[in-house]
């Protein structure tokens, strides 16, 4: 691995943890907005790492296109997780756990997809979400496992 790739993976890890924390915000929809902001900021950090021009509007669009391509049940999980926080006590707890997991996994996958794209010489302007859907889904599953491990580690601590 190159130093740049190592740094990019570390950026993804840091923003994944931040997204998991944002998923714990107890206010529905605010958590989704916070996670989106974190993912855009992660993409900005990755573009700086790869010396690629950054566009906030383009970044929001490509992240939205990636997340919209998730398996419908996974994409619905985030909305249900967020809205379940409206249910007192049990719903709030379940929603926070669900959103934390989804937020971490999706941020991990977004980071990994863009690292691969930037490593191959791509830019935000040349990014085509439809060409990376399967890779994104596979990385999302890896991200869920990583997030579960971190959640379990946090609960044990």
CSV table of C-alpha atoms in Angstrom, one decimal:
chain,number,residue,atom,x,y,z
A,1,UNK,CA,0.0,0.0,0.0
A,2,UNK,CA,1.1,3.5,-0.7
A,3,UNK,CA,1.2,6.2,2.0
A,4,UNK,CA,-1.6,8.0,0.2
A,5,UNK,CA,-3.8,4.9,0.2
A,6,UNK,CA,-3.0,4.3,3.9
A,7,UNK,CA,-4.0,7.9,4.7
A,8,UNK,CA,-7.2,7.6,2.6
A,9,UNK,CA,-8.2,4.5,4.5
A,10,UNK,CA,-7.5,6.3,7.8
A,11,UNK,CA,-9.7,9.2,6.6
A,12,UNK,CA,-12.5,6.8,5.9
A,13,UNK,CA,-12.2,5.1,9.3
A,14,UNK,CA,-12.3,8.5,11.1
A,15,UNK,CA,-15.4,9.6,9.2
A,16,UNK,CA,-17.0,6.2,9.7
A,17,UNK,CA,-16.7,6.6,13.4
A,18,UNK,CA,-18.1,10.2,13.2
A,19,UNK,CA,-21.1,9.0,11.2
A,20,UNK,CA,-21.8,6.2,13.7
A,21,UNK,CA,-21.8,8.9,16.4
A,22,UNK,CA,-24.1,11.1,14.3
A,23,UNK,CA,-26.5,8.1,13.9
A,24,UNK,CA,-27.0,8.3,17.7
A,25,UNK,CA,-28.6,11.8,17.5
A,26,UNK,CA,-32.0,11.2,19.0
A,27,UNK,CA,-33.9,13.6,16.7
A,28,UNK,CA,-35.3,12.0,13.6
A,29,UNK,CA,-34.1,13.3,10.2
A,30,UNK,CA,-31.5,15.5,11.9
A,31,UNK,CA,-29.3,12.3,12.1
A,32,UNK,CA,-29.7,11.8,8.3
A,33,UNK,CA,-28.7,15.4,7.6
A,34,UNK,CA,-25.7,15.1,9.9
A,35,UNK,CA,-24.5,11.9,8.3
A,36,UNK,CA,-24.8,13.4,4.8
A,37,UNK,CA,-22.7,16.3,5.9
A,38,UNK,CA,-20.1,14.0,7.4
A,39,UNK,CA,-19.9,12.0,4.2
A,40,UNK,CA,-19.5,15.2,2.1
A,41,UNK,CA,-16.8,16.3,4.4
A,42,UNK,CA,-15.1,12.9,4.1
A,43,UNK,CA,-15.2,13.2,0.3
A,44,UNK,CA,-13.7,16.7,0.6
A,45,UNK,CA,-10.9,15.2,2.7
A,46,UNK,CA,-10.3,12.4,0.2
A,47,UNK,CA,-10.2,14.8,-2.7
A,48,UNK,CA,-7.6,16.8,-0.9
A,49,UNK,CA,-5.6,13.6,-0.2
A,50,UNK,CA,-5.6,12.9,-4.0
A,51,UNK,CA,-5.3,16.5,-5.1
A,52,UNK,CA,-8.6,16.4,-6.9
A,53,UNK,CA,-10.9,19.5,-7.3
A,54,UNK,CA,-13.9,19.3,-5.0
A,55,UNK,CA,-17.4,20.4,-5.7
A,56,UNK,CA,-19.9,20.4,-2.8
A,57,UNK,CA,-23.0,20.2,-5.0
A,58,UNK,CA,-21.5,17.4,-7.1
A,59,UNK,CA,-20.4,15.5,-4.0
A,60,UNK,CA,-23.9,15.6,-2.5
A,61,UNK,CA,-25.3,14.4,-5.9
A,62,UNK,CA,-23.0,11.4,-6.3
A,63,UNK,CA,-23.4,10.4,-2.6
A,64,UNK,CA,-27.1,10.5,-3.0
A,65,UNK,CA,-26.9,8.5,-6.2
A,66,UNK,CA,-24.8,5.8,-4.5
A,67,UNK,CA,-27.0,5.6,-1.4
A,68,UNK,CA,-30.2,5.5,-3.6
A,69,UNK,CA,-28.8,2.5,-5.3
A,70,UNK,CA,-28.6,0.4,-2.1
A,71,UNK,CA,-30.9,-2.5,-1.8
A,72,UNK,CA,-34.3,-1.0,-1.0
A,73,UNK,CA,-34.5,-2.6,2.4
A,74,UNK,CA,-31.1,-1.2,3.3
A,75,UNK,CA,-32.0,2.3,2.2
A,76,UNK,CA,-35.4,2.0,4.0
A,77,UNK,CA,-33.5,0.9,7.1
A,78,UNK,CA,-32.0,4.3,7.5
A,79,UNK,CA,-35.3,6.1,7.3
A,80,UNK,CA,-37.1,3.6,9.6
A,81,UNK,CA,-34.2,3.8,12.0
A,82,UNK,CA,-34.4,7.6,12.1
A,83,UNK,CA,-38.2,7.8,12.4
A,84,UNK,CA,-38.4,5.0,15.0
A,85,UNK,CA,-36.7,7.5,17.4
A,86,UNK,CA,-40.1,9.1,17.7
A,87,UNK,CA,-41.3,6.1,19.7
A,88,UNK,CA,-40.5,6.7,23.4
A,89,UNK,CA,-37.8,4.8,25.1
A,90,UNK,CA,-37.5,1.5,23.1
A,91,UNK,CA,-38.0,3.1,19.7
A,92,UNK,CA,-35.5,5.7,20.5
A,93,UNK,CA,-32.9,3.1,21.5
A,94,UNK,CA,-33.6,0.8,18.6
A,95,UNK,CA,-33.5,3.8,16.2
A,96,UNK,CA,-30.2,5.0,17.5
A,97,UNK,CA,-28.6,1.6,17.2
A,98,UNK,CA,-30.0,1.0,13.7
A,99,UNK,CA,-29.0,4.5,12.5
A,100,UNK,CA,-25.5,4.2,14.0
A,101,UNK,CA,-25.0,0.9,12.1
A,102,UNK,CA,-26.4,2.2,8.8
A,103,UNK,CA,-24.5,5.5,9.1
A,104,UNK,CA,-21.2,3.8,9.7
A,105,UNK,CA,-21.6,1.2,7.0
A,106,UNK,CA,-22.7,3.7,4.3
A,107,UNK,CA,-19.9,6.0,5.1
A,108,UNK,CA,-17.4,3.2,5.0
A,109,UNK,CA,-18.8,2.1,1.6
A,110,UNK,CA,-18.7,5.7,0.2
A,111,UNK,CA,-15.1,6.1,1.3
A,112,UNK,CA,-14.0,2.8,-0.2
A,113,UNK,CA,-15.7,3.4,-3.5
A,114,UNK,CA,-14.2,6.8,-3.9
A,115,UNK,CA,-10.7,5.6,-2.8
A,116,UNK,CA,-10.9,3.0,-5.6
A,117,UNK,CA,-12.1,5.6,-8.1
A,118,UNK,CA,-9.4,8.1,-7.1
A,119,UNK,CA,-6.7,5.5,-7.1
A,120,UNK,CA,-7.6,4.6,-10.7
A,121,UNK,CA,-7.2,8.3,-11.7
A,122,UNK,CA,-10.9,9.3,-11.6
A,123,UNK,CA,-12.3,12.6,-10.3
A,124,UNK,CA,-15.7,13.5,-8.9
A,125,UNK,CA,-16.7,14.7,-12.4
A,126,UNK,CA,-15.9,11.3,-14.0
A,127,UNK,CA,-17.6,9.3,-11.3
A,128,UNK,CA,-20.5,7.1,-12.5
A,129,UNK,CA,-22.4,5.6,-9.6
A,130,UNK,CA,-24.1,2.9,-11.8
A,131,UNK,CA,-20.7,1.4,-12.6
A,132,UNK,CA,-19.8,0.8,-8.9
A,133,UNK,CA,-23.2,-0.3,-7.5
A,134,UNK,CA,-22.1,-3.9,-6.8
A,135,UNK,CA,-18.8,-2.8,-5.3
A,136,UNK,CA,-20.6,-0.3,-3.2
A,137,UNK,CA,-23.1,-3.0,-1.9
A,138,UNK,CA,-20.2,-5.3,-1.1
A,139,UNK,CA,-18.3,-2.6,0.8
A,140,UNK,CA,-21.6,-1.6,2.6
A,141,UNK,CA,-21.8,-5.2,3.9
A,142,UNK,CA,-18.1,-5.0,5.0
A,143,UNK,CA,-18.9,-1.7,6.6
A,144,UNK,CA,-21.8,-3.2,8.6
A,145,UNK,CA,-19.6,-5.9,10.0
A,146,UNK,CA,-17.0,-3.3,11.0
A,147,UNK,CA,-19.6,-1.1,12.6
A,148,UNK,CA,-21.0,-4.1,14.5
A,149,UNK,CA,-17.6,-4.8,15.8
A,150,UNK,CA,-17.1,-1.2,16.9
A,151,UNK,CA,-20.5,-1.1,18.5
A,152,UNK,CA,-19.8,-4.3,20.4
A,153,UNK,CA,-16.4,-2.9,21.5
A,154,UNK,CA,-18.1,0.3,22.7
A,155,UNK,CA,-20.7,-1.6,24.6
A,156,UNK,CA,-18.0,-3.8,26.3
A,157,UNK,CA,-16.0,-0.7,27.3
